[in-house]
mmCIF file of C-alpha atoms and ligand atoms in Angstrom:
data_model
loop_
_atom_site.group_PDB
_atom_site.id
_atom_site.type_symbol
_atom_site.label_atom_id
_atom_site.label_comp_id
_atom_site.label_asym_id
_atom_site.label_seq_id
_atom_site.Cartn_x
_atom_site.Cartn_y
_atom_site.Cartn_z
ATOM 1 C CA UNK A 227 -19.026 -1.418 11.398
ATOM 2 C CA UNK A 228 -19.144 -3.919 8.553
ATOM 3 C CA UNK A 229 -17.204 -1.571 6.252
ATOM 4 C CA UNK A 230 -13.688 -0.230 6.189
ATOM 5 C CA UNK A 231 -13.901 1.770 2.973
ATOM 6 C CA UNK A 232 -13.837 5.486 3.917
ATOM 7 C CA UNK A 233 -16.387 6.615 1.287
ATOM 8 C CA UNK A 234 -18.941 3.969 2.257
ATOM 9 C CA UNK A 235 -18.384 4.673 5.944
ATOM 10 C CA UNK A 236 -18.901 8.395 5.388
ATOM 11 C CA UNK A 237 -22.250 7.796 3.677
ATOM 12 C CA UNK A 238 -23.487 5.516 6.461
ATOM 13 C CA UNK A 239 -22.272 7.813 9.215
ATOM 14 C CA UNK A 240 -23.978 10.685 7.413
ATOM 15 C CA UNK A 241 -27.329 8.916 7.854
ATOM 16 C CA UNK A 242 -26.899 9.420 11.612
ATOM 17 C CA UNK A 243 -28.736 6.244 12.543
ATOM 18 C CA UNK A 244 -27.275 4.425 15.540
ATOM 19 C CA UNK A 245 -28.297 0.915 16.492
ATOM 20 C CA UNK A 246 -27.273 -2.736 16.581
ATOM 21 C CA UNK A 247 -25.917 -4.230 13.361
ATOM 22 C CA UNK A 248 -27.439 -7.622 12.653
ATOM 23 C CA UNK A 249 -24.690 -8.487 10.148
ATOM 24 C CA UNK A 250 -21.509 -8.021 12.194
ATOM 25 C CA UNK A 251 -23.276 -8.152 15.556
ATOM 26 C CA UNK A 252 -21.803 -4.895 16.873
ATOM 27 C CA UNK A 253 -24.056 -2.807 19.062
ATOM 28 C CA UNK A 254 -24.465 0.942 19.247
ATOM 29 C CA UNK A 255 -22.808 1.666 15.893
ATOM 30 C CA UNK A 256 -23.821 3.660 12.821
ATOM 31 C CA UNK A 257 -26.096 1.382 10.836
ATOM 32 C CA UNK A 258 -27.753 1.349 7.446
ATOM 33 C CA UNK A 259 -31.298 0.083 7.234
ATOM 34 C CA UNK A 260 -31.580 -1.663 3.844
ATOM 35 C CA UNK A 261 -35.352 -1.229 4.107
ATOM 36 C CA UNK A 262 -34.743 2.459 3.455
ATOM 37 C CA UNK A 263 -32.496 2.334 0.386
ATOM 38 C CA UNK A 264 -29.864 5.056 -0.001
ATOM 39 C CA UNK A 265 -29.264 5.996 -3.632
ATOM 40 C CA UNK A 266 -25.666 7.198 -3.136
ATOM 41 C CA UNK A 267 -24.639 3.913 -1.582
ATOM 42 C CA UNK A 268 -26.419 1.824 -4.202
ATOM 43 C CA UNK A 269 -24.805 3.862 -6.990
ATOM 44 C CA UNK A 270 -21.308 3.273 -5.616
ATOM 45 C CA UNK A 271 -21.835 -0.475 -5.553
ATOM 46 C CA UNK A 272 -23.563 -0.446 -8.946
ATOM 47 C CA UNK A 273 -20.434 1.084 -10.452
ATOM 48 C CA UNK A 274 -18.281 -1.650 -8.992
ATOM 49 C CA UNK A 275 -20.656 -4.504 -9.898
ATOM 50 C CA UNK A 276 -20.853 -3.245 -13.495
ATOM 51 C CA UNK A 277 -17.329 -4.561 -14.159
ATOM 52 C CA UNK A 278 -18.305 -8.141 -13.347
ATOM 53 C CA UNK A 279 -19.804 -10.367 -16.008
ATOM 54 C CA UNK A 280 -21.543 -13.638 -15.120
ATOM 55 C CA UNK A 281 -19.682 -16.727 -16.232
ATOM 56 C CA UNK A 282 -22.381 -17.736 -18.752
ATOM 57 C CA UNK A 283 -21.933 -14.451 -20.643
ATOM 58 C CA UNK A 284 -18.129 -14.607 -20.786
ATOM 59 C CA UNK A 285 -16.486 -15.953 -23.952
ATOM 60 C CA UNK A 286 -15.434 -19.614 -23.914
ATOM 61 C CA UNK A 287 -11.720 -18.753 -24.054
ATOM 62 C CA UNK A 288 -11.966 -16.731 -20.819
ATOM 63 C CA UNK A 289 -9.815 -18.777 -18.403
ATOM 64 C CA UNK A 290 -11.411 -20.749 -15.613
ATOM 65 C CA UNK A 291 -8.982 -19.512 -12.976
ATOM 66 C CA UNK A 292 -10.105 -15.938 -13.589
ATOM 67 C CA UNK A 293 -13.721 -16.788 -12.841
ATOM 68 C CA UNK A 294 -14.727 -16.595 -9.205
ATOM 69 C CA UNK A 295 -17.725 -15.852 -7.007
ATOM 70 C CA UNK A 296 -18.475 -12.203 -6.297
ATOM 71 C CA UNK A 297 -18.138 -12.765 -2.538
ATOM 72 C CA UNK A 298 -14.570 -14.061 -3.037
ATOM 73 C CA UNK A 299 -13.659 -11.199 -5.355
ATOM 74 C CA UNK A 300 -14.986 -8.615 -2.906
ATOM 75 C CA UNK A 301 -13.322 -10.273 0.052
ATOM 76 C CA UNK A 302 -9.907 -10.867 -1.504
ATOM 77 C CA UNK A 303 -9.382 -8.058 -3.995
ATOM 78 C CA UNK A 304 -11.124 -5.025 -2.535
ATOM 79 C CA UNK A 305 -10.512 -3.350 0.752
ATOM 80 C CA UNK A 306 -14.179 -2.556 1.387
ATOM 81 C CA UNK A 307 -15.508 -4.906 4.056
ATOM 82 C CA UNK A 308 -14.604 -5.895 7.610
ATOM 83 C CA UNK A 309 -16.614 -9.115 7.561
ATOM 84 C CA UNK A 310 -16.299 -12.656 6.247
ATOM 85 C CA UNK A 311 -17.308 -13.824 2.772
ATOM 86 C CA UNK A 312 -20.704 -15.286 3.596
ATOM 87 C CA UNK A 313 -21.734 -12.074 5.313
ATOM 88 C CA UNK A 314 -20.483 -10.004 2.375
ATOM 89 C CA UNK A 315 -22.747 -12.007 0.091
ATOM 90 C CA UNK A 316 -25.760 -11.479 2.312
ATOM 91 C CA UNK A 317 -25.038 -7.795 2.705
ATOM 92 C CA UNK A 318 -24.567 -7.213 -1.033
ATOM 93 C CA UNK A 319 -27.836 -8.953 -1.866
ATOM 94 C CA UNK A 320 -29.577 -6.677 0.609
ATOM 95 C CA UNK A 321 -27.946 -3.400 -0.411
ATOM 96 C CA UNK A 322 -28.311 -4.075 -4.140
ATOM 97 C CA UNK A 323 -31.706 -5.721 -3.736
ATOM 98 C CA UNK A 324 -33.208 -4.539 -7.001
ATOM 99 C CA UNK A 325 -30.129 -5.567 -8.973
ATOM 100 C CA UNK A 326 -30.165 -8.967 -7.305
ATOM 101 C CA UNK A 327 -33.805 -9.530 -8.178
ATOM 102 C CA UNK A 328 -33.283 -8.527 -11.810
ATOM 103 C CA UNK A 329 -29.949 -10.235 -12.343
ATOM 104 C CA UNK A 330 -29.149 -12.819 -9.652
ATOM 105 C CA UNK A 331 -26.412 -14.532 -11.681
ATOM 106 C CA UNK A 332 -23.798 -11.878 -10.766
ATOM 107 C CA UNK A 333 -24.368 -12.753 -7.111
ATOM 108 C CA UNK A 334 -24.831 -16.502 -7.400
ATOM 109 C CA UNK A 335 -22.596 -17.663 -10.252
ATOM 110 C CA UNK A 336 -18.868 -17.201 -10.837
ATOM 111 C CA UNK A 337 -18.037 -13.870 -12.487
ATOM 112 C CA UNK A 338 -15.093 -12.419 -14.408
ATOM 113 C CA UNK A 339 -13.723 -9.074 -15.599
ATOM 114 C CA UNK A 340 -13.610 -9.175 -19.390
ATOM 115 C CA UNK A 341 -10.786 -6.608 -19.823
ATOM 116 C CA UNK A 342 -8.326 -8.706 -17.833
ATOM 117 C CA UNK A 343 -8.095 -10.926 -20.926
ATOM 118 C CA UNK A 344 -7.800 -8.032 -23.366
ATOM 119 C CA UNK A 345 -4.129 -7.725 -24.324
ATOM 120 C CA UNK A 346 -4.284 -4.176 -25.600
ATOM 121 C CA UNK A 347 -6.275 -3.057 -22.562
ATOM 122 C CA UNK A 348 -3.635 -4.516 -20.236
ATOM 123 C CA UNK A 349 -0.794 -3.022 -22.266
ATOM 124 C CA UNK A 350 -2.289 0.456 -21.845
ATOM 125 C CA UNK A 351 -3.776 0.234 -18.362
ATOM 126 C CA UNK A 352 -1.701 -2.094 -16.259
ATOM 127 C CA UNK A 353 1.214 -0.411 -14.474
ATOM 128 C CA UNK A 354 3.440 -3.231 -15.748
ATOM 129 C CA UNK A 355 1.933 -3.388 -19.275
ATOM 130 C CA UNK A 356 1.259 -7.099 -18.842
ATOM 131 C CA UNK A 357 4.761 -7.958 -17.650
ATOM 132 C CA UNK A 358 5.402 -9.598 -14.296
ATOM 133 C CA UNK A 359 7.421 -7.805 -11.607
ATOM 134 C CA UNK A 360 10.075 -10.506 -12.071
ATOM 135 C CA UNK A 361 10.457 -9.569 -15.769
ATOM 136 C CA UNK A 362 11.158 -5.990 -14.734
ATOM 137 C CA UNK A 363 13.688 -7.116 -12.090
ATOM 138 C CA UNK A 364 15.516 -9.260 -14.629
ATOM 139 C CA UNK A 365 15.494 -6.447 -17.177
ATOM 140 C CA UNK A 366 16.829 -3.680 -14.948
ATOM 141 C CA UNK A 367 19.474 -5.898 -13.352
ATOM 142 C CA UNK A 368 20.769 -7.587 -16.463
ATOM 143 C CA UNK A 369 19.660 -5.809 -19.615
ATOM 144 C CA UNK A 370 18.881 -2.086 -19.606
ATOM 145 C CA UNK A 371 19.330 -0.032 -16.454
ATOM 146 C CA UNK A 372 18.455 3.570 -17.309
ATOM 147 C CA UNK A 373 15.911 3.275 -20.105
ATOM 148 C CA UNK A 374 13.883 0.326 -18.991
ATOM 149 C CA UNK A 375 10.422 0.224 -20.580
ATOM 150 C CA UNK A 376 8.367 -2.069 -18.368
ATOM 151 C CA UNK A 377 6.185 0.600 -16.758
ATOM 152 C CA UNK A 378 3.188 2.718 -17.666
ATOM 153 C CA UNK A 379 4.560 5.574 -15.597
ATOM 154 C CA UNK A 380 1.565 7.864 -16.108
ATOM 155 C CA UNK A 381 -0.740 5.249 -14.586
ATOM 156 C CA UNK A 382 1.661 4.667 -11.699
ATOM 157 C CA UNK A 383 1.796 8.430 -11.164
ATOM 158 C CA UNK A 384 -1.988 8.629 -10.894
ATOM 159 C CA UNK A 385 -2.041 5.982 -8.170
ATOM 160 C CA UNK A 386 0.796 7.735 -6.302
ATOM 161 C CA UNK A 387 -1.344 10.869 -6.067
ATOM 162 C CA UNK A 388 -3.891 8.983 -3.978
ATOM 163 C CA UNK A 389 -1.240 7.517 -1.685
ATOM 164 C CA UNK A 390 0.080 11.004 -0.918
ATOM 165 C CA UNK A 391 0.508 11.851 2.754
ATOM 166 C CA UNK A 392 1.434 15.175 4.365
ATOM 167 C CA UNK A 393 3.531 15.827 7.450
ATOM 168 C CA UNK A 394 3.486 19.174 9.199
ATOM 169 C CA UNK A 395 6.433 21.292 10.130
ATOM 170 C CA UNK A 396 7.527 20.378 13.668
ATOM 171 C CA UNK A 397 6.812 16.626 13.378
ATOM 172 C CA UNK A 398 9.492 14.542 15.106
ATOM 173 C CA UNK A 399 11.077 11.442 13.567
ATOM 174 C CA UNK A 400 13.836 9.210 14.890
ATOM 175 C CA UNK A 401 17.080 7.791 13.637
ATOM 176 C CA UNK A 402 19.419 5.487 15.528
ATOM 177 C CA UNK A 403 23.077 4.589 15.122
ATOM 178 C CA UNK A 404 25.101 2.065 17.080
ATOM 179 C CA UNK A 405 27.678 3.987 19.128
ATOM 180 C CA UNK A 406 29.697 3.723 22.327
ATOM 181 C CA UNK A 407 28.549 4.696 25.793
ATOM 182 C CA UNK A 408 29.441 8.354 25.133
ATOM 183 C CA UNK A 409 27.045 8.553 22.184
ATOM 184 C CA UNK A 410 27.318 10.548 18.977
ATOM 185 C CA UNK A 411 27.067 14.290 18.451
ATOM 186 C CA UNK A 412 23.999 15.700 16.726
ATOM 187 C CA UNK A 413 25.962 16.496 13.563
ATOM 188 C CA UNK A 414 26.976 12.832 13.247
ATOM 189 C CA UNK A 415 23.376 11.620 13.095
ATOM 190 C CA UNK A 416 22.498 12.752 9.564
ATOM 191 C CA UNK A 417 22.606 11.002 6.197
ATOM 192 C CA UNK A 418 25.913 9.965 4.587
ATOM 193 C CA UNK A 419 27.005 12.783 2.251
ATOM 194 C CA UNK A 420 26.542 12.838 -1.529
ATOM 195 C CA UNK A 421 29.177 10.723 -3.247
ATOM 196 C CA UNK A 422 29.784 8.567 -0.189
ATOM 197 C CA UNK A 423 26.304 7.144 0.417
ATOM 198 C CA UNK A 424 26.068 3.421 -0.253
ATOM 199 C CA UNK A 425 23.165 1.632 -1.949
ATOM 200 C CA UNK A 426 19.900 1.578 -0.038
ATOM 201 C CA UNK A 427 16.410 0.409 -0.911
ATOM 202 C CA UNK A 428 15.463 3.985 -1.781
ATOM 203 C CA UNK A 429 18.775 5.464 -2.947
ATOM 204 C CA UNK A 430 21.458 4.408 -5.405
ATOM 205 C CA UNK A 431 25.069 4.637 -4.208
ATOM 206 C CA UNK A 432 26.319 8.229 -4.329
ATOM 207 C CA UNK A 433 22.841 9.683 -3.799
ATOM 208 C CA UNK A 434 22.196 10.852 -0.252
ATOM 209 C CA UNK A 435 18.950 9.970 1.543
ATOM 210 C CA UNK A 436 17.897 10.264 5.182
ATOM 211 C CA UNK A 437 16.303 7.109 6.608
ATOM 212 C CA UNK A 438 14.050 7.746 9.605
ATOM 213 C CA UNK A 439 11.390 5.959 11.632
ATOM 214 C CA UNK A 440 8.268 7.434 13.126
ATOM 215 C CA UNK A 441 8.846 5.755 16.518
ATOM 216 C CA UNK A 442 11.981 5.254 18.682
ATOM 217 C CA UNK A 443 11.352 1.523 19.029
ATOM 218 C CA UNK A 444 11.227 1.052 15.260
ATOM 219 C CA UNK A 445 14.519 2.774 14.593
ATOM 220 C CA UNK A 446 16.299 0.644 17.224
ATOM 221 C CA UNK A 447 14.998 -2.496 15.530
ATOM 222 C CA UNK A 448 15.803 -1.167 12.050
ATOM 223 C CA UNK A 449 19.528 -0.868 12.764
ATOM 224 C CA UNK A 450 19.470 -4.432 14.124
ATOM 225 C CA UNK A 451 21.152 -3.445 17.381
ATOM 226 C CA UNK A 452 22.219 -6.412 19.526
ATOM 227 C CA UNK A 453 21.988 -7.014 23.264
ATOM 228 C CA UNK A 454 24.515 -4.845 25.204
ATOM 229 C CA UNK A 455 24.986 -2.459 22.252
ATOM 230 C CA UNK A 456 24.884 1.244 22.952
ATOM 231 C CA UNK A 457 22.656 3.120 20.555
ATOM 232 C CA UNK A 458 22.456 6.858 19.968
ATOM 233 C CA UNK A 459 18.982 8.006 19.007
ATOM 234 C CA UNK A 460 18.571 11.337 17.270
ATOM 235 C CA UNK A 461 15.300 13.274 17.307
ATOM 236 C CA UNK A 462 14.787 14.974 13.968
ATOM 237 C CA UNK A 463 12.370 17.850 13.610
ATOM 238 C CA UNK A 464 10.751 18.714 10.307
ATOM 239 C CA UNK A 465 11.592 22.280 9.272
ATOM 240 C CA UNK A 466 8.691 22.651 6.824
ATOM 241 C CA UNK A 467 5.534 20.858 5.671
ATOM 242 C CA UNK A 468 6.300 17.951 3.378
ATOM 243 C CA UNK A 469 4.457 15.602 1.051
ATOM 244 C CA UNK A 470 5.458 11.939 0.789
ATOM 245 C CA UNK A 471 4.076 8.810 -0.862
ATOM 246 C CA UNK A 472 2.806 6.242 1.607
ATOM 247 C CA UNK A 473 3.628 2.923 -0.027
ATOM 248 C CA UNK A 474 1.814 0.972 2.692
ATOM 249 C CA UNK A 475 -1.441 2.450 1.425
ATOM 250 C CA UNK A 476 -0.761 2.085 -2.287
ATOM 251 C CA UNK A 477 -2.835 -1.083 -2.719
ATOM 252 C CA UNK A 478 -5.552 0.106 -0.331
ATOM 253 C CA UNK A 479 -6.483 3.272 -2.187
ATOM 254 C CA UNK A 480 -10.249 3.767 -1.952
ATOM 255 C CA UNK A 481 -11.704 2.796 -5.350
ATOM 256 C CA UNK A 482 -14.799 4.957 -4.887
ATOM 257 C CA UNK A 483 -12.804 8.136 -4.322
ATOM 258 C CA UNK A 484 -10.707 7.891 -7.459
ATOM 259 C CA UNK A 485 -13.280 7.287 -10.160
ATOM 260 C CA UNK A 486 -12.474 10.519 -12.080
ATOM 261 C CA UNK A 487 -8.891 9.349 -12.631
ATOM 262 C CA UNK A 488 -8.863 5.605 -12.125
ATOM 263 C CA UNK A 489 -11.810 3.379 -12.897
ATOM 264 C CA UNK A 490 -12.703 0.136 -11.144
ATOM 265 C CA UNK A 491 -11.120 -2.060 -13.808
ATOM 266 C CA UNK A 492 -7.823 -0.176 -13.570
ATOM 267 C CA UNK A 493 -7.925 -0.741 -9.826
ATOM 268 C CA UNK A 494 -8.657 -4.419 -10.335
ATOM 269 C CA UNK A 495 -5.794 -5.046 -12.789
ATOM 270 C CA UNK A 496 -3.213 -3.086 -10.767
ATOM 271 C CA UNK A 497 -3.874 -4.008 -7.177
ATOM 272 C CA UNK A 498 -1.368 -6.847 -7.006
ATOM 273 C CA UNK A 499 1.361 -4.742 -8.658
ATOM 274 C CA UNK A 500 0.797 -1.934 -6.162
ATOM 275 C CA UNK A 501 0.996 -4.345 -3.262
ATOM 276 C CA UNK A 502 4.213 -5.795 -4.704
ATOM 277 C CA UNK A 503 5.828 -2.359 -4.902
ATOM 278 C CA UNK A 504 4.990 -1.617 -1.245
ATOM 279 C CA UNK A 505 6.319 -4.974 -0.083
ATOM 280 C CA UNK A 506 9.505 -4.809 -2.151
ATOM 281 C CA UNK A 507 10.516 -1.429 -0.706
ATOM 282 C CA UNK A 508 9.983 -2.805 2.803
ATOM 283 C CA UNK A 509 11.866 -6.060 2.217
ATOM 284 C CA UNK A 510 15.254 -6.085 3.939
ATOM 285 C CA UNK A 511 18.234 -7.354 1.991
ATOM 286 C CA UNK A 512 19.674 -10.657 3.073
ATOM 287 C CA UNK A 513 23.411 -11.159 3.504
ATOM 288 C CA UNK A 514 23.808 -13.025 0.234
ATOM 289 C CA UNK A 515 22.021 -10.322 -1.798
ATOM 290 C CA UNK A 516 24.017 -7.956 -3.999
ATOM 291 C CA UNK A 517 23.527 -4.175 -4.375
ATOM 292 C CA UNK A 518 21.917 -5.026 -7.727
ATOM 293 C CA UNK A 519 18.937 -6.333 -5.756
ATOM 294 C CA UNK A 520 18.180 -2.744 -4.724
ATOM 295 C CA UNK A 521 17.816 -1.569 -8.336
ATOM 296 C CA UNK A 522 14.083 -2.263 -8.799
ATOM 297 C CA UNK A 523 13.038 -0.270 -5.721
ATOM 298 C CA UNK A 524 15.568 2.463 -6.511
ATOM 299 C CA UNK A 525 13.856 2.817 -9.881
ATOM 300 C CA UNK A 526 10.462 3.297 -8.196
ATOM 301 C CA UNK A 527 11.803 5.732 -5.593
ATOM 302 C CA UNK A 528 13.688 7.797 -8.176
ATOM 303 C CA UNK A 529 10.420 8.086 -10.099
ATOM 304 C CA UNK A 530 8.603 9.252 -6.950
ATOM 305 C CA UNK A 531 11.407 11.756 -6.303
ATOM 306 C CA UNK A 532 11.187 13.034 -9.892
ATOM 307 C CA UNK A 533 7.497 13.810 -9.335
ATOM 308 C CA UNK A 534 8.331 16.289 -6.593
ATOM 309 C CA UNK A 535 7.530 14.298 -3.450
ATOM 310 C CA UNK A 536 9.930 14.779 -0.549
ATOM 311 C CA UNK A 537 10.056 11.172 0.534
ATOM 312 C CA UNK A 538 8.577 7.705 0.821
ATOM 313 C CA UNK A 539 6.874 6.026 3.748
ATOM 314 C CA UNK A 540 7.012 2.239 4.026
ATOM 315 C CA UNK A 541 6.364 -0.385 6.622
ATOM 316 C CA UNK A 542 9.039 -1.738 8.928
ATOM 317 C CA UNK A 543 9.624 -5.451 8.627
ATOM 318 C CA UNK A 544 11.816 -5.330 11.756
ATOM 319 C CA UNK A 545 9.169 -4.008 14.129
ATOM 320 C CA UNK A 546 5.468 -4.753 14.012
ATOM 321 C CA UNK A 547 3.331 -1.771 13.013
ATOM 322 C CA UNK A 548 6.479 0.347 12.718
ATOM 323 C CA UNK A 549 6.717 2.964 9.997
ATOM 324 C CA UNK A 550 9.842 4.086 8.177
ATOM 325 C CA UNK A 551 10.455 7.200 6.162
ATOM 326 C CA UNK A 552 13.099 7.867 3.566
ATOM 327 C CA UNK A 553 13.542 11.605 3.007
ATOM 328 C CA UNK A 554 15.322 12.613 -0.197
ATOM 329 C CA UNK A 555 16.771 15.888 1.110
ATOM 330 C CA UNK A 556 18.098 15.793 4.663
ATOM 331 C CA UNK A 557 18.093 19.612 4.893
ATOM 332 C CA UNK A 558 14.334 19.372 5.442
ATOM 333 C CA UNK A 559 15.048 18.178 8.989
ATOM 334 C CA UNK A 560 17.279 19.156 11.865
ATOM 335 C CA UNK A 561 18.579 16.909 14.605
ATOM 336 C CA UNK A 562 17.473 18.676 17.763
ATOM 337 C CA UNK A 563 18.403 16.146 20.417
ATOM 338 C CA UNK A 564 20.350 12.937 20.962
ATOM 339 C CA UNK A 565 20.135 10.348 23.709
ATOM 340 C CA UNK A 566 22.062 7.125 24.376
ATOM 341 C CA UNK A 567 20.375 3.880 25.316
ATOM 342 C CA UNK A 568 21.858 0.502 26.205
ATOM 343 C CA UNK A 569 20.056 -2.444 24.700
ATOM 344 C CA UNK A 570 19.139 -4.818 27.510
ATOM 345 C CA UNK A 571 17.034 -7.220 25.569
ATOM 346 C CA UNK A 572 15.896 -7.367 21.996
ATOM 347 C CA UNK A 573 12.726 -9.103 21.112
ATOM 348 C CA UNK A 574 12.940 -9.790 17.391
ATOM 349 C CA UNK A 575 9.498 -10.677 16.297
ATOM 350 C CA UNK A 576 8.834 -12.933 13.397
ATOM 351 C CA UNK A 577 7.093 -11.166 10.552
ATOM 352 C CA UNK A 578 5.521 -13.775 8.265
ATOM 353 C CA UNK A 579 5.203 -11.341 5.320
ATOM 354 C CA UNK A 580 8.952 -10.839 5.034
ATOM 355 C CA UNK A 581 9.769 -14.533 4.798
ATOM 356 C CA UNK A 582 10.263 -16.001 1.351
HETATM 357 ZN ZN1 LIG B 878 -22.008 -4.220 10.904
#
């Protein structure tokens, strides 16, 4: 299907029309016949298009670099379509046919979002109040650690709600430690105790946190085991249902599902900050980094913890498509089994996103 947004997909699937899509070329899929307009679908897109103002109607001082064609905006900033820019343009003109006929400039000329230039709007609605992530990093590392004031925490909290993910009691996660051929006992597989824990991306030193992966392969890569190393892998079973924040999804939250809490403009001004947060938590420290480099992500994870979530999910940069979990309270899991593996060959893949 041409769409990846869950709300749009649900509407089209609900029409129960199966056929060949002449936009993406896929056959035998749910399709939407633009000759039979669907009001729900048109309304969703109307809401989104309302935030864009044609270049000619923007004030002169509105910067050039913030003006772009609708097809580029939709392709680059919103996680709605599965198709290339030119097809997005064609599709939008068809779905919003009436709007296009009445007001073609939004579709054909560069557009801009007026509020992105409004200082007081940004101060109140951007997660970072108009600061850059780098300002925050500098501030928390070198100026004020515990009462930093770079964030609109209420806005961040609202986005977190939509990145919430549940895991059911009984779910198995994995955790590996390098060992000898005899392996480690189950009770040696847990988190370092309170007071002894060292700095991690999600915990400050002294605060205990259990780092897990959702697949065996990921956890072996995460500990950076070398060829010929013996590795003990513990299987951890969840003792109760838990609720975590999935930071991989933070910048992909469906804009149509959140409109009661977060409007389209708030999505637009925060998307890059949300993506930054997800990437920073996933970024491994390099040898020359200091524990101070963990402070920014520790700040975010402590905030998530303070809101009652039991953990954070983030992507593995060591293993493609791998998922990691940091659980704040290790008592939520029990190690039910251990096994020892010898690493024969490690295939460290290159992940372009983690290179700076
Ligand atoms: Zn299609």
